[in-house]
CSV table of C-alpha atoms and ligand atoms in Angstrom, one decimal:
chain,number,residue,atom,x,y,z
A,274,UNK,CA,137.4,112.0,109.7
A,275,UNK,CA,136.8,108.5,109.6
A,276,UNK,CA,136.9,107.6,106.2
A,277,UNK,CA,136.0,103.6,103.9
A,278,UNK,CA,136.8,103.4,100.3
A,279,UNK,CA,135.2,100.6,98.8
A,280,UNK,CA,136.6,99.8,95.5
A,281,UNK,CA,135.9,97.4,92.3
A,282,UNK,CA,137.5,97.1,89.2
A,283,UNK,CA,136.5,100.9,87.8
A,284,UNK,CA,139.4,101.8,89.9
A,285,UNK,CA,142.1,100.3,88.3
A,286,UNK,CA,140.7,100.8,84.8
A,287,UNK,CA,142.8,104.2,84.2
A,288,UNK,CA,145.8,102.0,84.9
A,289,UNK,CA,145.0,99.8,81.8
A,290,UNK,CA,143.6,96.8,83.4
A,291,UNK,CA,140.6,95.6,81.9
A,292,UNK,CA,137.5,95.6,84.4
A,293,UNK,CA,134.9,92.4,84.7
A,294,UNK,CA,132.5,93.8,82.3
A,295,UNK,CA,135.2,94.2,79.5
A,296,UNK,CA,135.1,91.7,77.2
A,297,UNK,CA,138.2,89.4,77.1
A,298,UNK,CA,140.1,89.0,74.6
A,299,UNK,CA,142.3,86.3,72.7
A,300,UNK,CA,142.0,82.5,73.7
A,301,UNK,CA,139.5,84.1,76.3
A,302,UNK,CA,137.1,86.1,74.0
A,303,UNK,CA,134.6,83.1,74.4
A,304,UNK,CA,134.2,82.9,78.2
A,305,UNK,CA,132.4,85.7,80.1
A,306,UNK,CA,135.0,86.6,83.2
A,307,UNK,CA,132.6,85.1,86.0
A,308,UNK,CA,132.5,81.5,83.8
A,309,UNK,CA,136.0,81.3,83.9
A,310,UNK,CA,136.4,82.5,87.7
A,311,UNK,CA,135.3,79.3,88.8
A,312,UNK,CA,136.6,75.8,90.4
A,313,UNK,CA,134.4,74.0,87.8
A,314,UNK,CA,136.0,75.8,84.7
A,315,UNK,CA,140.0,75.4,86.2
A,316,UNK,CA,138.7,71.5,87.2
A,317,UNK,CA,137.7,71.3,83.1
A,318,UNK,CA,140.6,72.9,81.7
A,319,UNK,CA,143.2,73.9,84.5
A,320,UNK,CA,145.8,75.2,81.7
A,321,UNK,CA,143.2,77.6,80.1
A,322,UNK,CA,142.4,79.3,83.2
A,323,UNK,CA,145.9,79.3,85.4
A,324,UNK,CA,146.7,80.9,81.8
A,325,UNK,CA,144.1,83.2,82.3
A,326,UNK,CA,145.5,84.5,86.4
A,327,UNK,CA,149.1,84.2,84.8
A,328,UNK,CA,148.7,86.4,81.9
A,329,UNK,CA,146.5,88.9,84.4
A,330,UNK,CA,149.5,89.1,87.2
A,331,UNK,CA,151.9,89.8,84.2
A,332,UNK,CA,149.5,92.6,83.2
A,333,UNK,CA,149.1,93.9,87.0
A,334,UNK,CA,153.1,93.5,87.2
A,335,UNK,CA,153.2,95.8,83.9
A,336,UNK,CA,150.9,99.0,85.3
A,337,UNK,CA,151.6,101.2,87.5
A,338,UNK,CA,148.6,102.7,90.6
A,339,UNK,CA,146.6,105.8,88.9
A,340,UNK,CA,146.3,108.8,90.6
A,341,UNK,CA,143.3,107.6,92.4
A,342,UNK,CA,145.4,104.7,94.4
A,343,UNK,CA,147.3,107.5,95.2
A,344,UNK,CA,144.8,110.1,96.4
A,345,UNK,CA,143.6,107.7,98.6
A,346,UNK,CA,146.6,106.9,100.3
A,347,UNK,CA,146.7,111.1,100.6
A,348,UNK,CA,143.8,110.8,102.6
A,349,UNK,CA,146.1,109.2,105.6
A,350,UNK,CA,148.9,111.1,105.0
A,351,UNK,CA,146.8,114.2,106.0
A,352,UNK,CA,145.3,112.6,108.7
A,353,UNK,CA,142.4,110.9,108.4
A,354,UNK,CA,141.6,107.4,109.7
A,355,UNK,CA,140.8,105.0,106.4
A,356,UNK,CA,139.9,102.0,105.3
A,357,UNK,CA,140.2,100.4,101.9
A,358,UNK,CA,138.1,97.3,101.0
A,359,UNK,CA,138.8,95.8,97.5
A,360,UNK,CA,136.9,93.8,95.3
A,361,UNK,CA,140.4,93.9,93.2
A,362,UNK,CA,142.7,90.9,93.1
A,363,UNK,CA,145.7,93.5,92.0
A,364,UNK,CA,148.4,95.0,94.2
A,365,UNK,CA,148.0,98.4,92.9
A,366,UNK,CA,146.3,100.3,96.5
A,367,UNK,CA,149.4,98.8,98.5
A,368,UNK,CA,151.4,100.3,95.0
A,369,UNK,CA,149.4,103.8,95.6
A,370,UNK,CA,150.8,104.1,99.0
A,371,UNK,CA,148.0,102.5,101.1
A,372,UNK,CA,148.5,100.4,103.9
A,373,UNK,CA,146.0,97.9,105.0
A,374,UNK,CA,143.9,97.1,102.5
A,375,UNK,CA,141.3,94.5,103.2
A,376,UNK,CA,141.1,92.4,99.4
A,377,UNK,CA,137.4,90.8,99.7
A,378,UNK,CA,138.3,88.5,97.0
A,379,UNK,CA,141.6,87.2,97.4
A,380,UNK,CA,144.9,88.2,95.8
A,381,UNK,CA,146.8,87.7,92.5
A,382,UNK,CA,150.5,87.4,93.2
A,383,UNK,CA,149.7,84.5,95.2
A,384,UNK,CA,148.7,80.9,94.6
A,385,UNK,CA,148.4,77.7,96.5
A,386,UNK,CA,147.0,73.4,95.9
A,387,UNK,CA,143.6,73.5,94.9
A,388,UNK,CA,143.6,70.1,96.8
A,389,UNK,CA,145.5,70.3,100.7
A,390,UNK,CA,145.8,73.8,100.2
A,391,UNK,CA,150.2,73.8,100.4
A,392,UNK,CA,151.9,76.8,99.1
A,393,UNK,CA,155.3,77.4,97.5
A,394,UNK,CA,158.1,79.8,98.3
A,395,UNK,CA,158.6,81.0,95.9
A,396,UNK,CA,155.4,81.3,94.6
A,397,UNK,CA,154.8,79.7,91.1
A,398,UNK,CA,152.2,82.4,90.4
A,399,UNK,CA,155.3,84.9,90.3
A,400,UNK,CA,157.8,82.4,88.2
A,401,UNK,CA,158.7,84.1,85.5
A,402,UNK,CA,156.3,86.6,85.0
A,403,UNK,CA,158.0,89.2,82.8
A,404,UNK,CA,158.0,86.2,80.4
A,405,UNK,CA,154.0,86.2,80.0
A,406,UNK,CA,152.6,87.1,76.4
A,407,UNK,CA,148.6,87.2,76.4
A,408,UNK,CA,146.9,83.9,74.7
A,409,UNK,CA,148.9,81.1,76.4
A,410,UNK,CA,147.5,77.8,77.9
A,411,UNK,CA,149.9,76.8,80.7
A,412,UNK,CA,149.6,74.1,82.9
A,413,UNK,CA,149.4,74.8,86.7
A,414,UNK,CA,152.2,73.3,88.8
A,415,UNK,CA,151.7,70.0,90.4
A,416,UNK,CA,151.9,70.0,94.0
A,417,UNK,CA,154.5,68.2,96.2
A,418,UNK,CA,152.9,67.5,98.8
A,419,UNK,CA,149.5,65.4,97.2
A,420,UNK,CA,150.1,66.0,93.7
A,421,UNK,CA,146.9,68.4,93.4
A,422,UNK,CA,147.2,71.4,90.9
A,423,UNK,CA,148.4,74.7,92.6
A,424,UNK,CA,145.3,77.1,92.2
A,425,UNK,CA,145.4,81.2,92.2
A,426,UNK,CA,144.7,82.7,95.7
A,427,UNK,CA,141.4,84.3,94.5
A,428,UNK,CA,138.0,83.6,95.6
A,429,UNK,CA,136.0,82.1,92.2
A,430,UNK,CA,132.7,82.4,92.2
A,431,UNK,CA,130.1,79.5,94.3
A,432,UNK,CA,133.3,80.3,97.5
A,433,UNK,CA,133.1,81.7,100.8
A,434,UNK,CA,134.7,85.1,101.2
A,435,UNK,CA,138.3,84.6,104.0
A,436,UNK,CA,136.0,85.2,107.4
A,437,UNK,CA,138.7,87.8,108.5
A,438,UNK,CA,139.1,90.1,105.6
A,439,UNK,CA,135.0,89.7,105.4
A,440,UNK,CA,135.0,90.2,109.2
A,441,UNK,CA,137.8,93.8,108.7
A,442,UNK,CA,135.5,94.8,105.9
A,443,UNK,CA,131.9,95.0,108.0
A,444,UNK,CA,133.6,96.6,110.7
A,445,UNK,CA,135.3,99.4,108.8
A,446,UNK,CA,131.9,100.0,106.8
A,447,UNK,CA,129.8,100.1,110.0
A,448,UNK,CA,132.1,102.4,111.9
A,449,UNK,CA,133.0,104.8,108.7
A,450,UNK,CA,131.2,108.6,108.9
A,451,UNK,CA,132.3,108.7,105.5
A,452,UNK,CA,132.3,106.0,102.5
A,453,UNK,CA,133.5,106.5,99.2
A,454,UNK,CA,132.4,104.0,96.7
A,455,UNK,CA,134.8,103.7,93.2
A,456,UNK,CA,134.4,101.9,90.4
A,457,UNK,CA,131.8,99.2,91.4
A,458,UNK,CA,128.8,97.8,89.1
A,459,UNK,CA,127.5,96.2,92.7
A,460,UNK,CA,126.6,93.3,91.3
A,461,UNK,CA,128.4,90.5,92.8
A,462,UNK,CA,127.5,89.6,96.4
A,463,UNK,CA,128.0,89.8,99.4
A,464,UNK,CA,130.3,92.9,98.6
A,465,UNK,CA,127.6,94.6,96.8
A,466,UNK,CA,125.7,94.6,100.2
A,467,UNK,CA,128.4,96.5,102.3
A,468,UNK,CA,127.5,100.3,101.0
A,469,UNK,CA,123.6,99.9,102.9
A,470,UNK,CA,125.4,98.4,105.8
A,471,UNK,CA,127.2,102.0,105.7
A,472,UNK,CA,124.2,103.8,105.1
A,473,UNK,CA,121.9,102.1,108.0
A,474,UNK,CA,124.9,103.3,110.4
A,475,UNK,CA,124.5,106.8,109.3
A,476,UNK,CA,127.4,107.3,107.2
A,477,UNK,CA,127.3,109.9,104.3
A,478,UNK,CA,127.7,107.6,100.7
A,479,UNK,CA,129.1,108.9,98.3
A,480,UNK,CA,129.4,107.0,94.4
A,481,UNK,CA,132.4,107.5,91.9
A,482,UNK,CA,131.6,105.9,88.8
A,483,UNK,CA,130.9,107.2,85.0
A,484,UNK,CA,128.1,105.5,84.7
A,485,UNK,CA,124.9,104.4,86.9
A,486,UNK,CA,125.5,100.9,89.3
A,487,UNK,CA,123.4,98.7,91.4
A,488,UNK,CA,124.5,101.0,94.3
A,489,UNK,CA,123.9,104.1,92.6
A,490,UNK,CA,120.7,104.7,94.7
A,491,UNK,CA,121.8,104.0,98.1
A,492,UNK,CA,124.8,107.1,97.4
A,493,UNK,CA,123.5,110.7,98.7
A,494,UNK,CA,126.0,112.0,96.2
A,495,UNK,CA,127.2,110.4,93.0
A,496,UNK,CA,130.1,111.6,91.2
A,497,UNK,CA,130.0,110.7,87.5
A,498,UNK,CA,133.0,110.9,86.7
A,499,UNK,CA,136.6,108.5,86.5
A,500,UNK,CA,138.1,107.3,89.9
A,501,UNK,CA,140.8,109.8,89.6
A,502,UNK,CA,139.0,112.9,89.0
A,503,UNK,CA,136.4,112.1,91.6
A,504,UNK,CA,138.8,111.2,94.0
A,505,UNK,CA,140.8,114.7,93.6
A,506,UNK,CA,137.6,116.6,94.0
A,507,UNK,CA,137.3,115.2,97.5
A,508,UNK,CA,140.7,115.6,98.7
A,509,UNK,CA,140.4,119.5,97.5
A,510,UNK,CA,137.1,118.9,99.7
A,511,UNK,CA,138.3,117.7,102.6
A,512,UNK,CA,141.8,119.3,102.2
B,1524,BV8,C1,129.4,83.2,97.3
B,1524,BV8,C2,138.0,87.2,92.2
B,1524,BV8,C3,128.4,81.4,98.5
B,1524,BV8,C4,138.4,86.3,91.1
B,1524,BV8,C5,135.6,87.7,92.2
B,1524,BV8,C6,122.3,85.4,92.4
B,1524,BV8,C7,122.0,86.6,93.1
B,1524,BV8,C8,122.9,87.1,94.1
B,1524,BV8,C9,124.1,86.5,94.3
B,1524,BV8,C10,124.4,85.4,93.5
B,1524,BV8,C11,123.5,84.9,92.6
B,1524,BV8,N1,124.1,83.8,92.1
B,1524,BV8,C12,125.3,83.6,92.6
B,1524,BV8,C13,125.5,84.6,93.5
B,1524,BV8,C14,126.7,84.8,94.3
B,1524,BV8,C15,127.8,85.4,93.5
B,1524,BV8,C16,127.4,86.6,92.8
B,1524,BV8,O1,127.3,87.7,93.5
B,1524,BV8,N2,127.2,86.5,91.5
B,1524,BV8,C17,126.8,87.7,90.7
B,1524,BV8,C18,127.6,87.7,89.4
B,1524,BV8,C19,125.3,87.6,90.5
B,1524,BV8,N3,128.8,85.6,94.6
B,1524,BV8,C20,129.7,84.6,94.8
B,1524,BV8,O2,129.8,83.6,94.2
B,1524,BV8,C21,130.5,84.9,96.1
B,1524,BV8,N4,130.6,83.7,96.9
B,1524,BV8,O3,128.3,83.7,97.2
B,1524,BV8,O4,129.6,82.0,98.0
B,1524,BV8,C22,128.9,80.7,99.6
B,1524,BV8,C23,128.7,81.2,100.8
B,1524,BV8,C24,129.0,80.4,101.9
B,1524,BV8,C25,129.7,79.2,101.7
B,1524,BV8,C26,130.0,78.7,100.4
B,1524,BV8,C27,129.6,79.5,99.4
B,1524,BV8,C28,132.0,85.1,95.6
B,1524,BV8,C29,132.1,86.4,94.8
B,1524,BV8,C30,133.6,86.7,94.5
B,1524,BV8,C31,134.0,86.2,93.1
B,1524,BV8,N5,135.3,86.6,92.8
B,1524,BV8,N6,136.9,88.1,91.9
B,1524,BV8,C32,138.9,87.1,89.9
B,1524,BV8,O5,139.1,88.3,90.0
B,1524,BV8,O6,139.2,86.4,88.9
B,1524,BV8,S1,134.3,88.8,91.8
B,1524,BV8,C33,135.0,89.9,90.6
B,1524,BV8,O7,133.9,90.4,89.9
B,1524,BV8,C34,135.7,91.1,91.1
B,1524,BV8,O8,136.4,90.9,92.3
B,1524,BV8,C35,134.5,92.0,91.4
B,1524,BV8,O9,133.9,91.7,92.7
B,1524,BV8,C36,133.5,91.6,90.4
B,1524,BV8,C37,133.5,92.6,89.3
B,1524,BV8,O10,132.8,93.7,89.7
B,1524,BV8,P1,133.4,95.2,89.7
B,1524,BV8,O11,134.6,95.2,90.5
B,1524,BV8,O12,132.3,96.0,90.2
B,1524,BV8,O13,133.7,95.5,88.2
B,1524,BV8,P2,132.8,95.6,86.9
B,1524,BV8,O14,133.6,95.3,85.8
B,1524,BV8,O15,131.6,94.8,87.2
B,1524,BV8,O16,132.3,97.1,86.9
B,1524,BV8,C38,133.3,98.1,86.8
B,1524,BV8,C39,132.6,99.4,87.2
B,1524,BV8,O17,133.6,100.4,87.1
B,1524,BV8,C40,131.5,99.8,86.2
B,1524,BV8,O18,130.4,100.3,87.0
B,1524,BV8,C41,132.1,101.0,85.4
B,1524,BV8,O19,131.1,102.0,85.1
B,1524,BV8,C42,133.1,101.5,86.4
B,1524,BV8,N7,134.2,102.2,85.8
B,1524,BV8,C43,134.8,102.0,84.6
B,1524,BV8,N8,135.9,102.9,84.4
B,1524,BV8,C44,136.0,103.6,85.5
B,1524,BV8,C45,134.9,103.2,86.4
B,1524,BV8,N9,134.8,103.8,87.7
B,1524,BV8,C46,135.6,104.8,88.0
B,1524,BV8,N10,136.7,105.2,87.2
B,1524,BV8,C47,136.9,104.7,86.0
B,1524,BV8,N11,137.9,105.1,85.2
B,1525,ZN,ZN1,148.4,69.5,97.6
């Protein structure tokens, strides 16, 4: 079968990373998560924010893929064609076992100049990492090349999706039978309008979240339940 997972932060909750609608905590308690994913708020205080991406990687680096990264990556190994489109900025689907995952909204082991766009081998995103504790300003690396403040590889909020990964991600959702929405609220845009893209091409929708979400309606099933129990109950399913 021909199979798209389309996945928010809901799916990496059970590995202890905090989703968008937790509240942060520490020096970031004050700011709501789509403030502070923005050029405006790293332009006003670049050391608060590249804080902010630094103290998230080390956090990523820390957990390990839940069984639902896992499951999914099961899916292939028995044989069926998939597609994974994250919302997700962490590594932990490639971690589960999958293999090209389309990442809608950038990634977080990976920085480059906010300014002329030059990166750094090694990346200064990855520089000490293990070293991270949660609370600390730090100030981004300056650029050699035109002096600009290295940025995280993400996509803040007010920016274009990467055409290509956009691009991957309406083709595998327009050629899916089956898609598999986990841990999404739907809110943020243009990811959020993917699953009626889906639907208008006849594939089946089905939702794995705990609670209600933007795109609850457009599912013809909705499993209320975590990522990892949902995504066990298919694989028994299709098994
Ligand atoms: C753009 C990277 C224009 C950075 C992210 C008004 C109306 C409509 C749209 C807009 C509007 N005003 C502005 C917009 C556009 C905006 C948008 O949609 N805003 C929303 C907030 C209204 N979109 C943009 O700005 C996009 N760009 O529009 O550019 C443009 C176009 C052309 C040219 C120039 C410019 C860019 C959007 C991408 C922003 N970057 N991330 C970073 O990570 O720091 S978005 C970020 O937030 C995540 O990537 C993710 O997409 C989103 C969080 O949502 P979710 O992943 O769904 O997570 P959330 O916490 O919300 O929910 C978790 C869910 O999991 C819950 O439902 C919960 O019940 C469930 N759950 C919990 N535990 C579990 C679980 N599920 C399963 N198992 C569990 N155990
Ligand atoms: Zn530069």
């Amino acid at each position: 079968m021909r199979i798209a997972f389309l996945t928010g932060a809901g799916m990496s909750a059970e590995s202890g990373v905090p989703t968008f609608r937790d509240a942060l905590t520490g020096l970031w308690s004050r700011f709501d998560a789509t403030a502070l994913a923005t050029e405006a708020a790293f332009r006003s205080d670049p050391a608060l924010v590249w804080g902010w991406y630094r103290w998230r990687a080390a956090m990523v680096r820390r957990a390990q893929p839940n069984p639902a990264h896992v499951g999914i990556a099961e899916f292939a190994r028995r044989g069926h064609l998939v597609d994974v489109v994250t919302q997700n900025v962490d590594d932990l689907h490639e971690r589960g076992g999958a293999s090209g995952v389309t990442h809608l909204h950038g990634r977080l082991f990976a920085s480059r100049c906010l300014d002329c766009g030059t990166t750094r081998d090694p990346d200064p995103m990855l520089d000490g990492l293990d070293a991270i504790v949660e609370g600390v300003r730090e100030t981004p690396p300056a650029c050699d090349a035109c002096g600009g403040p290295f940025r995280p590889d993400v996509v803040w909020f007010g920016e274009a999706l990467p055409e290509d990964d956009w691009a991957r991600a309406v083709a595998a959702l327009e050629r899916c039978e089956l898609l598999v929405v986990v841990g999404t609220s739907g809110l943020v845009q243009p990811a959020a309008s993917l699953p009626q893209l889906a639907r208008e091409r006849g594939a089946r929708v089905i939702e794995i979240n705990p609670g209600d979400s933007a795109v609850s309606q457009l599912a013809h099933e909705r499993l209320r339940m975590p990522a990892s129990s949902g995504i066990r109950m298919l694989l028994e399913r299709h098994s």
